[in-house]
Amino acid sequence: MSDPSNVAFLGLGAMGFGMATNLLHSFPNTTGFDVWAPTLSRFTAAGGKSAQTPAEAVRGAKYVVFMVTSAAQILSCLFDESTDTGKSTSAATALEKGAVVILCSTTPPDHARVVRQKLDAVGRGDVALVDAPVSGGTVRAADGTLSIFAAGAEADVQAAKPVLDAMAGSNLWVIEGGLGAGTNVKMVHQVLAGIHVIVACEAMGFAARLGLNTQWVFEELQRGEGNSWMFGNRTPHMLVDDGKIYSAVNNFVKDIGIITTGGRAAGLPLFLSSAAEQVFVAGFSAGYGAKDDAELVKLYIPTEQNLVLEQTSLAKTSSKDASKLELIAKLMAAVHLVAAIEATTLGAKVGLQPQQLFDICVGAAGTSFMYKDRIPQLLSGKWTSKKTVDEVIAELKVSIEAAQQLKYPLPLSGTALQLLQLASLKGLGRDPDVAVSRIWDGVDGPLFPGSKV
Amino acid sequence: MSDPSNVAFLGLGAMGFGMATNLLHSFPNTTGFDVWAPTLSRFTAAGGKSAQTPAEAVRGAKYVVFMVTSAAQILSCLFDESTDTGKSTSAATALEKGAVVILCSTTPPDHARVVRQKLDAVGRGDVALVDAPVSGGTVRAADGTLSIFAAGAEADVQAAKPVLDAMAGSNLWVIEGGLGAGTNVKMVHQVLAGIHVIVACEAMGFAARLGLNTQWVFEELQRGEGNSWMFGNRTPHMLVDDGKIYSAVNNFVKDIGIITTGGRAAGLPLFLSSAAEQVFVAGFSAGYGAKDDAELVKLYIPTEQNLVLEQTSLAKTSSKDASKLELIAKLMAAVHLVAAIEATTLGAKVGLQPQQLFDICVGAAGTSFMYKDRIPQLLSGKWTSKKTVDEVIAELKVSIEAAQQLKYPLPLSGTALQLLQLASLKGLGRDPDVAVSRIWDGVDGPLFPGSKV
């Protein structure tokens, strides 16, 4: 019999452990499951209960939260047979009547619907299912203030509210569109977040190669149009050598793979996401998979991997430093602008409500100065006095030519320039936001009908 | 006084030495100049004469050939003052009346016009000037069978013919369009050649990661639609460990920089060229600048750099090998197709005659199965029964998804897929050649008016 105070929590990794431990405040009867024994012991030491199999974990639980690593693990946990109370059974069979399953792992958008079909196929139409991916990192996971994008049948989302509220506080977003819509929000958010992490690396490696004091560059760039939340969050890890892993490269290898897979499925070209994916995957190939993603800056300066670190205390040598700083700021602003359009376009294409998507992302890790500044005008179609597409191109060219002189690679900035040039060549508009967004206009017309050429 | 049998040859590098030595057959009075003394001694040992300054070299010569490394070196040789026969003078001043200056170095397209202006400005309107970049490698340089793309005033090209014929034999192409047009041909050719070198690396690293016998892969792929001249030329250097430098990475770092600079100047996005540039520059950054460009395959497999070499004698293990080979062939075919369009588009944009450009490139190092197969139908507008754009996308997706599973980076293939998807999304046509070419249609309409949607 399910007890409304009982929670099963599957997957006690870096995020999951904090989420489950936080849940103990509201749900003291939370049972954890993980294949790695030490994290399970740590969870019982924190006051939780532990289970040896998924089926044992879910037995008696009203709520079942999944925070395992992948869609494959969710399917394995739910539908593989395991030996529980002496007999072989699957967790799907062991779920209490009317249990509420909450999927928090980042998975492909169609995954939650696959789980629904499989539950129904084994006669578990009684089980409520919520697609509820999260964003916010380990600190907010442990605080119970994660951003959660919850979607599913209205009654199911309602049934999951007590647990969602305990994990998200005021950061719970209910997304229209049924199972998969929450994951679509997360996917679009990761377009921004993933590109911004790589731009931060591209920018800081460039700063080092330009001979600038990197600490000063970090402080200055945060004040201007090149800033992003990820730049503020990741760059400090490049400026100290603490060896810590805040977020492993493998996380984005997975998330951006979901994005480009989603783009292929939707028939939507995602130039910047694809370029960023190549850098993440190149990092994986070079052995950085389990390392902090800020270390990818080293891919940009392979023969002088500590240059960003070493130049934190470099003297500011000349008045040229300010103009070198401008080169980096312009490059970041241009890539962030194109990333904002690419993400917003993907969101519209997968059927998300653009204004809600903006409201979510602007307050989350995917935000940037450019995203906040430009997307409202793209959505409203009201162009206020800003730079034209040709002015943005002219600025970005100066940065790219400086990098070319240094023979410094700029895969993301190079891609952004091609897209801006395409928008200009085709006469898609004066406003760079509108012009770039029109690159994706399909045979059905513009995705953002409010925008004017 | 100029003697019609006297030639000055400036720049005795890998290419220049062979060219100058070959010229000795027709022009025994050839005087070489190079800043590196050993190559100069080698040239005199081969029967040539030597000079200590550019001014000394050109004195008495009817023909002056430049094969130095860069545009900057040409300007320095011609216009910097040096001490000659006891007095300070520039080579431009020292040139004999009516001398014929032949610029064979690869330079930016506007360079020859800059040289013309500077010659005129120092009162040397009497000097003939020919823009005559070359292609074909060191063997053909020494054989006198280089491809040469000669452009300039008609009388000047005519005056240069004896020397051009001696260097090119039947491979001399006279290009309409005045100074710079020859360099434009070379630039477009290098779009193909540069992308094809990187695709060869991308493909062979992928073959190794797929666990295939790389010698077998090389032999098989040459027979199919994934083949290119560069694949046939560069891949053998990946399959033996001879440490030789056939063509240094730095050559393409320079040439592809000229291409992307040309694209920026023309306001033309060059997605694949830009992506290929990033790989060449990343190679330079990782210390491969002076190494053979086939070694860039190691960037794709950084923790197993010898995998392509090691797997030359791997057993063919299963019937799955044929389908894995298909993955690589499709990927190469798709990138070569998009590269063919990108190059042809750039050529049209800079005013080259498309049919002549095709005739040149199809017989040179830039050719590929796809280039030869598809460009004629793009130019004629007559679509014969081939795959549709959506069929090409479907095939490329399978390859890209296999690489994504392996976490193997595919910067060029990823870029090609985005462009194909863009062409499909926008409904630009059934035929992939035509559809992709229409991506570049500007406000002035299609560049290839014969093509049909």
Tab-separated table of C-alpha atoms in Angstrom, chain A residues 209 250 253 256-258 260-261 263-271 274 277-278 281-282 284-287 299-303 349 397 400-401 403-404 406-411 414-415 417-419 421-422 424-428 438-444, chain B residues 209 250 253 256-258 260-261 263-271 274 277-278 281-282 284-287 299-303 349 397 400-401 403-404 406-411 414-415 417-419 421-422 424-428 438-444:
chain	number	residue	atom	x	y	z
A	209	ARG	CA	46.789	34.304	-26.715
A	250	ASN	CA	30.410	14.088	-20.293
A	253	VAL	CA	28.437	15.437	-24.486
A	256	ILE	CA	24.174	18.335	-26.717
A	257	GLY	CA	23.889	14.931	-28.381
A	258	ILE	CA	20.206	15.025	-27.430
A	260	THR	CA	21.516	17.613	-32.314
A	261	THR	CA	19.515	14.380	-32.403
A	263	GLY	CA	17.467	18.862	-34.572
A	264	ARG	CA	17.878	15.972	-36.995
A	265	ALA	CA	14.505	14.568	-35.973
A	266	ALA	CA	12.855	17.953	-36.514
A	267	GLY	CA	14.694	18.538	-39.801
A	268	LEU	CA	16.081	21.716	-38.286
A	269	PRO	CA	19.698	22.723	-38.938
A	270	LEU	CA	21.464	23.751	-35.708
A	271	PHE	CA	24.767	25.175	-36.856
A	274	SER	CA	26.615	21.181	-33.955
A	277	GLU	CA	29.091	19.462	-30.005
A	278	GLN	CA	32.294	18.928	-31.997
A	281	VAL	CA	33.249	15.517	-28.354
A	282	ALA	CA	36.808	16.504	-29.268
A	284	PHE	CA	35.923	13.670	-24.765
A	285	SER	CA	38.222	12.142	-27.406
A	286	ALA	CA	41.195	13.924	-25.871
A	287	GLY	CA	40.464	12.386	-22.466
A	299	LEU	CA	41.809	22.424	-26.304
A	300	TYR	CA	42.159	25.949	-27.659
A	301	ILE	CA	45.734	26.341	-26.385
A	302	PRO	CA	47.048	22.779	-26.519
A	303	THR	CA	50.744	23.587	-26.319
A	349	LYS	CA	9.823	24.370	-33.916
A	397	LYS	CA	35.162	40.332	-38.698
A	400	ILE	CA	38.080	36.958	-36.444
A	401	GLU	CA	40.833	38.616	-38.447
A	403	ALA	CA	42.466	35.508	-34.371
A	404	GLN	CA	43.469	34.521	-37.906
A	406	LEU	CA	47.423	34.629	-34.331
A	407	LYS	CA	46.351	31.335	-35.958
A	408	TYR	CA	43.955	30.833	-33.087
A	409	PRO	CA	40.930	28.585	-33.815
A	410	LEU	CA	37.426	30.001	-33.410
A	411	PRO	CA	34.952	27.279	-34.398
A	414	GLY	CA	33.479	31.306	-37.322
A	415	THR	CA	30.124	29.548	-37.545
A	417	LEU	CA	29.932	34.779	-38.814
A	418	GLN	CA	28.831	32.500	-41.650
A	419	LEU	CA	25.224	32.648	-40.421
A	421	GLN	CA	26.790	36.729	-43.548
A	422	LEU	CA	24.117	34.417	-44.933
A	424	SER	CA	22.986	39.667	-44.912
A	425	LEU	CA	23.567	38.085	-48.337
A	426	LYS	CA	19.953	37.039	-48.567
A	427	GLY	CA	18.648	40.434	-47.473
A	428	LEU	CA	16.674	38.991	-44.582
A	438	ARG	CA	14.638	34.160	-41.011
A	439	ILE	CA	17.399	31.765	-42.053
A	440	TRP	CA	15.186	29.061	-40.561
A	441	ASP	CA	11.965	30.200	-42.211
A	442	GLY	CA	10.674	27.122	-43.932
A	443	VAL	CA	8.203	26.498	-46.678
A	444	ASP	CA	5.447	27.160	-44.118
B	209	ARG	CA	37.491	4.116	-34.475
B	250	ASN	CA	51.202	25.624	-42.714
B	253	VAL	CA	46.706	27.388	-42.914
B	256	ILE	CA	42.502	28.576	-46.438
B	257	GLY	CA	43.035	31.854	-44.586
B	258	ILE	CA	43.092	33.513	-48.006
B	260	THR	CA	37.939	32.782	-45.723
B	261	THR	CA	39.344	36.297	-46.039
B	263	GLY	CA	34.677	35.053	-48.420
B	264	ARG	CA	34.461	37.852	-45.873
B	265	ALA	CA	35.464	40.400	-48.497
B	266	ALA	CA	32.800	39.095	-50.890
B	267	GLY	CA	30.164	38.897	-48.129
B	268	LEU	CA	29.828	35.214	-48.922
B	269	PRO	CA	29.386	32.658	-46.138
B	270	LEU	CA	31.707	29.674	-46.586
B	271	PHE	CA	30.563	27.206	-43.960
B	274	SER	CA	35.503	27.930	-42.266
B	277	GLU	CA	40.096	26.241	-41.417
B	278	GLN	CA	39.390	25.570	-37.745
B	281	VAL	CA	44.430	26.094	-37.306
B	282	ALA	CA	43.780	23.697	-34.425
B	284	PHE	CA	48.850	24.519	-36.094
B	285	SER	CA	48.002	25.342	-32.458
B	286	ALA	CA	48.766	21.762	-31.455
B	287	GLY	CA	52.241	21.980	-33.002
B	299	LEU	CA	43.698	15.422	-34.068
B	300	TYR	CA	40.659	13.192	-34.537
B	301	ILE	CA	42.095	10.371	-32.392
B	302	PRO	CA	44.252	12.271	-29.891
B	303	THR	CA	44.628	9.490	-27.337
B	349	LYS	CA	30.693	35.154	-56.970
B	397	LYS	CA	22.347	11.007	-40.647
B	400	ILE	CA	26.602	10.924	-38.030
B	401	GLU	CA	24.555	8.920	-35.561
B	403	ALA	CA	29.883	8.662	-34.915
B	404	GLN	CA	27.804	10.182	-32.124
B	406	LEU	CA	31.323	6.471	-30.628
B	407	LYS	CA	31.694	10.087	-29.452
B	408	TYR	CA	33.863	10.725	-32.506
B	409	PRO	CA	34.004	14.346	-33.706
B	410	LEU	CA	32.877	15.163	-37.259
B	411	PRO	CA	33.200	18.928	-37.735
B	414	GLY	CA	28.280	17.972	-39.143
B	415	THR	CA	28.504	21.240	-41.054
B	417	LEU	CA	24.460	18.044	-42.653
B	418	GLN	CA	23.298	21.430	-41.344
B	419	LEU	CA	23.537	22.891	-44.866
B	421	GLN	CA	18.990	20.252	-43.766
B	422	LEU	CA	18.720	23.985	-44.364
B	424	SER	CA	15.521	20.823	-47.328
B	425	LEU	CA	13.786	22.946	-44.675
B	426	LYS	CA	13.557	25.866	-47.064
B	427	GLY	CA	12.249	23.735	-49.921
B	428	LEU	CA	15.047	24.782	-52.257
B	438	ARG	CA	20.292	28.067	-53.657
B	439	ILE	CA	21.319	28.629	-50.035
B	440	TRP	CA	23.650	31.276	-51.447
B	441	ASP	CA	21.101	32.918	-53.715
B	442	GLY	CA	21.243	36.545	-52.791
B	443	VAL	CA	18.939	39.463	-53.286
B	444	ASP	CA	20.116	39.566	-56.901
